[in-house]
Amino acid sequence: VGATATSWTDATCQQGVTYYYTVAAFDDEQTPLYSAKSSEVSATLLQPSPPSVPGGLTAMSSVENIKLSWSTSTAGTSSLGGYAVYRSTTAGSPGSTPTATLGATVTSWTDTGCHQGTTYYYTVAAFDSQATPLYSGKSSEVSAKLLVPPPVVLTLTLQLGNTRMLVSGSDGTSDTVTLDAAPVLGAGNRTLVPVRAVAEAMGGTVGWDPVTRTASVTVGSNTLELTL
């Protein structure tokens, strides 16, 4: 190194090897004279440290998704590179492949790929900004499942002599259904309505057995049988 340099960085070191160094000065003659060598020093590369484990992982559920939040990790030897989110449907088995990889300033993630009735288990790890990043350990595991949406209450509006039925839902939806027959006022002032349209509007089915002359109406797990 030059005459004004009083430092030098050895960038060719390898992990686990101890290196020994001395320094000598030389003059500017064509055939330089060298000083005696300095006292010897030794050094070994420090072991790189990964970021700290993300803390405070929480999961908040809605009827559509699950949102995770966690605390910022502290950088290790290198600057913080980001976070990896791991998801599983088995407790204690987060897997080795991240479900999502996020930036260093992100401390939340929303899982929009959930299915009703499934419990999901999550952990988060931090990684540094090296070309081959170092990962922290995985955070404590949290679990969550989608909330069950509230039931939709249906209102069926029928009118005597009208072949149109209005189906209104508590979720703001509405539809008009054309009936096979209009409601009529029967004997004894009893109002008769087409049972098929009413059952199907509630997600049910109607069957007919011509041998026993029995109509069956099924809605969910309930079945009603009417025999002429």
PDB file of C-alpha atoms in Angstrom, residues 10-205:
ATOM      1  CA  ASP A  10      -8.232  -8.321   3.945  1.00  0.00           C
ATOM      2  CA  ALA A  11     -11.291  -9.351   1.940  1.00  0.00           C
ATOM      3  CA  THR A  12     -10.013 -12.847   1.113  1.00  0.00           C
ATOM      4  CA  CYS A  13     -10.534 -14.416   4.538  1.00  0.00           C
ATOM      5  CA  GLN A  14     -12.455 -17.606   5.160  1.00  0.00           C
ATOM      6  CA  GLN A  15     -14.604 -18.575   8.126  1.00  0.00           C
ATOM      7  CA  GLY A  16     -12.910 -20.749  10.738  1.00  0.00           C
ATOM      8  CA  VAL A  17      -9.326 -19.786   9.762  1.00  0.00           C
ATOM      9  CA  THR A  18      -7.017 -17.727  12.009  1.00  0.00           C
ATOM     10  CA  TYR A  19      -4.768 -15.283  10.118  1.00  0.00           C
ATOM     11  CA  TYR A  20      -1.417 -13.807  11.347  1.00  0.00           C
ATOM     12  CA  TYR A  21      -0.165 -10.418  10.115  1.00  0.00           C
ATOM     13  CA  THR A  22       2.987  -8.257  10.276  1.00  0.00           C
ATOM     14  CA  VAL A  23       3.713  -4.912   8.568  1.00  0.00           C
ATOM     15  CA  ALA A  24       6.990  -3.462   7.254  1.00  0.00           C
ATOM     16  CA  ALA A  25       7.744  -0.005   5.790  1.00  0.00           C
ATOM     17  CA  PHE A  26       9.919   0.587   2.720  1.00  0.00           C
ATOM     18  CA  ASP A  27      11.513   3.665   1.148  1.00  0.00           C
ATOM     19  CA  ASP A  28      11.186   5.125  -2.350  1.00  0.00           C
ATOM     20  CA  GLU A  29      14.572   4.069  -3.706  1.00  0.00           C
ATOM     21  CA  GLN A  30      14.698   2.094  -6.950  1.00  0.00           C
ATOM     22  CA  THR A  31      15.791  -0.840  -4.843  1.00  0.00           C
ATOM     23  CA  PRO A  32      13.810  -0.080  -1.680  1.00  0.00           C
ATOM     24  CA  LEU A  33      15.105  -0.673   1.793  1.00  0.00           C
ATOM     25  CA  TYR A  34      12.643  -2.366   4.138  1.00  0.00           C
ATOM     26  CA  SER A  35      12.230  -1.846   7.864  1.00  0.00           C
ATOM     27  CA  ALA A  36      12.036  -4.702  10.262  1.00  0.00           C
ATOM     28  CA  LYS A  37       8.594  -6.266  10.510  1.00  0.00           C
ATOM     29  CA  SER A  38       6.154  -5.130  13.142  1.00  0.00           C
ATOM     30  CA  SER A  39       5.001  -7.275  15.987  1.00  0.00           C
ATOM     31  CA  GLU A  40       2.556  -9.952  14.878  1.00  0.00           C
ATOM     32  CA  VAL A  41      -1.203  -9.804  15.360  1.00  0.00           C
ATOM     33  CA  SER A  42      -3.815 -12.476  14.672  1.00  0.00           C
ATOM     34  CA  ALA A  43      -7.509 -12.386  13.871  1.00  0.00           C
ATOM     35  CA  THR A  44     -10.396 -14.651  12.892  1.00  0.00           C
ATOM     36  CA  LEU A  45     -13.572 -13.663  11.054  1.00  0.00           C
ATOM     37  CA  LEU A  46     -16.504 -13.045  13.370  1.00  0.00           C
ATOM     38  CA  GLN A  47     -19.419 -15.423  13.013  1.00  0.00           C
ATOM     39  CA  PRO A  48     -22.252 -13.518  11.274  1.00  0.00           C
ATOM     40  CA  SER A  49     -25.398 -13.194  13.361  1.00  0.00           C
ATOM     41  CA  PRO A  50     -28.938 -13.359  11.922  1.00  0.00           C
ATOM     42  CA  PRO A  51     -31.730 -10.919  12.780  1.00  0.00           C
ATOM     43  CA  SER A  52     -33.664 -11.420  15.991  1.00  0.00           C
ATOM     44  CA  VAL A  53     -36.780 -13.595  16.009  1.00  0.00           C
ATOM     45  CA  PRO A  54     -39.957 -11.585  15.297  1.00  0.00           C
ATOM     46  CA  GLY A  55     -42.045 -11.224  18.434  1.00  0.00           C
ATOM     47  CA  GLY A  56     -45.643 -10.500  19.290  1.00  0.00           C
ATOM     48  CA  LEU A  57     -47.191 -12.479  16.431  1.00  0.00           C
ATOM     49  CA  THR A  58     -51.005 -12.204  16.469  1.00  0.00           C
ATOM     50  CA  ALA A  59     -53.769 -13.339  14.107  1.00  0.00           C
ATOM     51  CA  MET A  60     -57.108 -11.561  13.588  1.00  0.00           C
ATOM     52  CA  SER A  61     -59.903 -13.321  11.702  1.00  0.00           C
ATOM     53  CA  SER A  62     -62.802 -12.047   9.626  1.00  0.00           C
ATOM     54  CA  VAL A  63     -65.310 -13.912   7.450  1.00  0.00           C
ATOM     55  CA  GLU A  64     -63.029 -13.380   4.405  1.00  0.00           C
ATOM     56  CA  ASN A  65     -59.384 -13.407   5.564  1.00  0.00           C
ATOM     57  CA  ILE A  66     -56.879 -13.695   8.429  1.00  0.00           C
ATOM     58  CA  LYS A  67     -54.534 -10.779   9.218  1.00  0.00           C
ATOM     59  CA  LEU A  68     -51.164 -11.350  10.939  1.00  0.00           C
ATOM     60  CA  SER A  69     -49.183  -8.691  12.805  1.00  0.00           C
ATOM     61  CA  TRP A  70     -45.792  -8.866  14.542  1.00  0.00           C
ATOM     62  CA  SER A  71     -43.051  -6.683  16.064  1.00  0.00           C
ATOM     63  CA  THR A  72     -40.025  -5.392  14.130  1.00  0.00           C
ATOM     64  CA  SER A  73     -36.900  -7.574  14.344  1.00  0.00           C
ATOM     65  CA  THR A  74     -33.454  -6.237  15.230  1.00  0.00           C
ATOM     66  CA  ALA A  75     -30.806  -6.529  12.514  1.00  0.00           C
ATOM     67  CA  GLY A  76     -27.879  -8.906  13.005  1.00  0.00           C
ATOM     68  CA  THR A  77     -24.469  -8.568  11.341  1.00  0.00           C
ATOM     69  CA  SER A  78     -26.116  -7.372   8.119  1.00  0.00           C
ATOM     70  CA  SER A  79     -29.085  -5.051   7.722  1.00  0.00           C
ATOM     71  CA  LEU A  80     -32.598  -6.437   7.904  1.00  0.00           C
ATOM     72  CA  GLY A  81     -33.817  -7.824   4.566  1.00  0.00           C
ATOM     73  CA  GLY A  82     -37.434  -8.745   5.348  1.00  0.00           C
ATOM     74  CA  TYR A  83     -39.774 -11.386   6.734  1.00  0.00           C
ATOM     75  CA  ALA A  84     -40.944 -14.825   5.670  1.00  0.00           C
ATOM     76  CA  VAL A  85     -44.441 -16.038   6.621  1.00  0.00           C
ATOM     77  CA  TYR A  86     -45.048 -19.778   6.984  1.00  0.00           C
ATOM     78  CA  ARG A  87     -48.532 -21.317   6.947  1.00  0.00           C
ATOM     79  CA  SER A  88     -49.698 -24.851   7.672  1.00  0.00           C
ATOM     80  CA  THR A  89     -52.899 -26.728   8.444  1.00  0.00           C
ATOM     81  CA  THR A  90     -51.036 -28.893  10.982  1.00  0.00           C
ATOM     82  CA  ALA A  91     -49.965 -27.566  14.377  1.00  0.00           C
ATOM     83  CA  GLY A  92     -46.194 -27.527  14.920  1.00  0.00           C
ATOM     84  CA  SER A  93     -45.361 -28.143  11.230  1.00  0.00           C
ATOM     85  CA  PRO A  94     -44.805 -24.728   9.587  1.00  0.00           C
ATOM     86  CA  GLY A  95     -42.916 -26.160   6.607  1.00  0.00           C
ATOM     87  CA  SER A  96     -39.696 -24.966   4.978  1.00  0.00           C
ATOM     88  CA  THR A  97     -41.145 -22.942   2.077  1.00  0.00           C
ATOM     89  CA  PRO A  98     -42.569 -19.491   2.921  1.00  0.00           C
ATOM     90  CA  THR A  99     -46.161 -18.749   1.974  1.00  0.00           C
ATOM     91  CA  ALA A 100     -45.218 -15.067   1.628  1.00  0.00           C
ATOM     92  CA  THR A 101     -41.973 -13.037   1.575  1.00  0.00           C
ATOM     93  CA  LEU A 102     -42.218  -9.403   2.676  1.00  0.00           C
ATOM     94  CA  GLY A 103     -40.003  -6.322   2.874  1.00  0.00           C
ATOM     95  CA  ALA A 104     -38.019  -5.120   5.880  1.00  0.00           C
ATOM     96  CA  THR A 105     -40.517  -2.374   6.797  1.00  0.00           C
ATOM     97  CA  VAL A 106     -43.601  -4.649   6.661  1.00  0.00           C
ATOM     98  CA  THR A 107     -44.934  -6.009   9.962  1.00  0.00           C
ATOM     99  CA  SER A 108     -48.338  -7.330   8.870  1.00  0.00           C
ATOM    100  CA  TRP A 109     -49.759  -9.634   6.200  1.00  0.00           C
ATOM    101  CA  THR A 110     -53.302 -10.612   5.183  1.00  0.00           C
ATOM    102  CA  ASP A 111     -53.972 -14.206   4.145  1.00  0.00           C
ATOM    103  CA  THR A 112     -56.690 -14.089   1.490  1.00  0.00           C
ATOM    104  CA  GLY A 113     -56.371 -17.759   0.510  1.00  0.00           C
ATOM    105  CA  CYS A 114     -58.256 -19.258   3.467  1.00  0.00           C
ATOM    106  CA  HIS A 115     -61.195 -21.658   3.361  1.00  0.00           C
ATOM    107  CA  GLN A 116     -64.135 -21.891   5.736  1.00  0.00           C
ATOM    108  CA  GLY A 117     -63.842 -24.602   8.392  1.00  0.00           C
ATOM    109  CA  THR A 118     -60.025 -24.926   8.173  1.00  0.00           C
ATOM    110  CA  THR A 119     -57.705 -23.954  11.026  1.00  0.00           C
ATOM    111  CA  TYR A 120     -54.435 -22.376   9.878  1.00  0.00           C
ATOM    112  CA  TYR A 121     -51.157 -22.223  11.835  1.00  0.00           C
ATOM    113  CA  TYR A 122     -48.648 -19.428  11.237  1.00  0.00           C
ATOM    114  CA  THR A 123     -45.048 -18.546  12.133  1.00  0.00           C
ATOM    115  CA  VAL A 124     -42.814 -15.687  10.933  1.00  0.00           C
ATOM    116  CA  ALA A 125     -39.009 -15.480  10.523  1.00  0.00           C
ATOM    117  CA  ALA A 126     -36.777 -12.496   9.730  1.00  0.00           C
ATOM    118  CA  PHE A 127     -33.884 -12.598   7.241  1.00  0.00           C
ATOM    119  CA  ASP A 128     -30.987 -10.249   6.484  1.00  0.00           C
ATOM    120  CA  SER A 129     -29.999  -8.461   3.269  1.00  0.00           C
ATOM    121  CA  GLN A 130     -27.108 -10.682   2.178  1.00  0.00           C
ATOM    122  CA  ALA A 131     -27.141 -12.357  -1.253  1.00  0.00           C
ATOM    123  CA  THR A 132     -27.539 -15.634   0.623  1.00  0.00           C
ATOM    124  CA  PRO A 133     -29.579 -14.373   3.572  1.00  0.00           C
ATOM    125  CA  LEU A 134     -29.318 -15.569   7.146  1.00  0.00           C
ATOM    126  CA  TYR A 135     -32.679 -16.376   8.761  1.00  0.00           C
ATOM    127  CA  SER A 136     -33.693 -15.911  12.351  1.00  0.00           C
ATOM    128  CA  GLY A 137     -35.482 -18.659  14.193  1.00  0.00           C
ATOM    129  CA  LYS A 138     -39.218 -18.877  13.645  1.00  0.00           C
ATOM    130  CA  SER A 139     -41.593 -16.984  15.897  1.00  0.00           C
ATOM    131  CA  SER A 140     -44.047 -18.585  18.261  1.00  0.00           C
ATOM    132  CA  GLU A 141     -46.946 -20.202  16.419  1.00  0.00           C
ATOM    133  CA  VAL A 142     -50.438 -18.729  16.257  1.00  0.00           C
ATOM    134  CA  SER A 143     -53.590 -20.299  14.832  1.00  0.00           C
ATOM    135  CA  ALA A 144     -56.809 -18.900  13.392  1.00  0.00           C
ATOM    136  CA  LYS A 145     -59.799 -19.810  11.238  1.00  0.00           C
ATOM    137  CA  LEU A 146     -62.258 -17.744   9.262  1.00  0.00           C
ATOM    138  CA  LEU A 147     -65.268 -16.425  11.156  1.00  0.00           C
ATOM    139  CA  VAL A 148     -68.586 -17.977  10.174  1.00  0.00           C
ATOM    140  CA  PRO A 149     -70.613 -15.423   8.208  1.00  0.00           C
ATOM    141  CA  PRO A 150     -73.994 -14.507   9.711  1.00  0.00           C
ATOM    142  CA  PRO A 151     -76.976 -16.333   8.192  1.00  0.00           C
ATOM    143  CA  VAL A 152     -78.898 -14.550   5.461  1.00  0.00           C
ATOM    144  CA  VAL A 153     -82.563 -14.048   6.385  1.00  0.00           C
ATOM    145  CA  LEU A 154     -84.864 -14.371   3.375  1.00  0.00           C
ATOM    146  CA  THR A 155     -88.198 -12.620   2.970  1.00  0.00           C
ATOM    147  CA  LEU A 156     -90.547 -14.084   0.347  1.00  0.00           C
ATOM    148  CA  THR A 157     -93.333 -11.765  -0.838  1.00  0.00           C
ATOM    149  CA  LEU A 158     -96.242 -13.353  -2.734  1.00  0.00           C
ATOM    150  CA  GLN A 159     -99.527 -11.804  -3.849  1.00  0.00           C
ATOM    151  CA  LEU A 160    -102.856 -13.442  -4.697  1.00  0.00           C
ATOM    152  CA  GLY A 161    -103.261 -13.775  -8.448  1.00  0.00           C
ATOM    153  CA  ASN A 162     -99.674 -12.631  -9.165  1.00  0.00           C
ATOM    154  CA  THR A 163     -97.188 -15.067 -10.748  1.00  0.00           C
ATOM    155  CA  ARG A 164     -94.200 -13.034  -9.528  1.00  0.00           C
ATOM    156  CA  MET A 165     -92.524 -13.665  -6.141  1.00  0.00           C
ATOM    157  CA  LEU A 166     -90.022 -11.208  -4.660  1.00  0.00           C
ATOM    158  CA  VAL A 167     -87.104 -12.812  -2.776  1.00  0.00           C
ATOM    159  CA  SER A 168     -85.242 -10.319  -0.538  1.00  0.00           C
ATOM    160  CA  GLY A 169     -82.162 -11.130   1.569  1.00  0.00           C
ATOM    161  CA  SER A 170     -80.886  -9.462   4.718  1.00  0.00           C
ATOM    162  CA  ASP A 171     -77.565  -9.042   2.892  1.00  0.00           C
ATOM    163  CA  GLY A 172     -79.222  -6.533   0.524  1.00  0.00           C
ATOM    164  CA  THR A 173     -79.784  -8.916  -2.376  1.00  0.00           C
ATOM    165  CA  SER A 174     -83.143  -9.235  -4.128  1.00  0.00           C
ATOM    166  CA  ASP A 175     -84.569 -11.268  -6.982  1.00  0.00           C
ATOM    167  CA  THR A 176     -87.890 -11.779  -8.718  1.00  0.00           C
ATOM    168  CA  VAL A 177     -89.000 -15.356  -9.406  1.00  0.00           C
ATOM    169  CA  THR A 178     -91.664 -16.374 -11.920  1.00  0.00           C
ATOM    170  CA  LEU A 179     -94.079 -18.879 -10.368  1.00  0.00           C
ATOM    171  CA  ASP A 180     -95.617 -21.900 -12.072  1.00  0.00           C
ATOM    172  CA  ALA A 181     -98.938 -20.756 -10.649  1.00  0.00           C
ATOM    173  CA  ALA A 182    -100.131 -17.687  -8.784  1.00  0.00           C
ATOM    174  CA  PRO A 183    -101.201 -17.922  -5.121  1.00  0.00           C
ATOM    175  CA  VAL A 184    -104.968 -18.437  -4.786  1.00  0.00           C
ATOM    176  CA  LEU A 185    -107.516 -18.192  -2.048  1.00  0.00           C
ATOM    177  CA  GLY A 186    -108.872 -21.708  -1.557  1.00  0.00           C
ATOM    178  CA  ALA A 187    -111.725 -23.246   0.363  1.00  0.00           C
ATOM    179  CA  GLY A 188    -112.111 -22.005   3.906  1.00  0.00           C
ATOM    180  CA  ASN A 189    -110.211 -18.812   3.086  1.00  0.00           C
ATOM    181  CA  ARG A 190    -106.946 -20.717   3.037  1.00  0.00           C
ATOM    182  CA  THR A 191    -104.194 -19.175   0.938  1.00  0.00           C
ATOM    183  CA  LEU A 192    -102.486 -21.699  -1.346  1.00  0.00           C
ATOM    184  CA  VAL A 193     -98.942 -20.986  -2.614  1.00  0.00           C
ATOM    185  CA  PRO A 194     -96.720 -23.027  -4.995  1.00  0.00           C
ATOM    186  CA  VAL A 195     -94.530 -25.033  -2.645  1.00  0.00           C
ATOM    187  CA  ARG A 196     -91.751 -25.657  -5.193  1.00  0.00           C
ATOM    188  CA  ALA A 197     -90.956 -21.979  -5.642  1.00  0.00           C
ATOM    189  CA  VAL A 198     -90.948 -21.358  -1.878  1.00  0.00           C
ATOM    190  CA  ALA A 199     -88.677 -24.355  -1.173  1.00  0.00           C
ATOM    191  CA  GLU A 200     -86.244 -23.574  -3.976  1.00  0.00           C
ATOM    192  CA  ALA A 201     -85.974 -19.943  -2.870  1.00  0.00           C
ATOM    193  CA  MET A 202     -84.702 -21.270   0.480  1.00  0.00           C
ATOM    194  CA  GLY A 203     -82.159 -23.518  -1.236  1.00  0.00           C
ATOM    195  CA  GLY A 204     -84.313 -26.643  -1.016  1.00  0.00           C
ATOM    196  CA  THR A 205     -85.550 -29.249  -3.480  1.00  0.00           C
TER     197      THR A 205
END
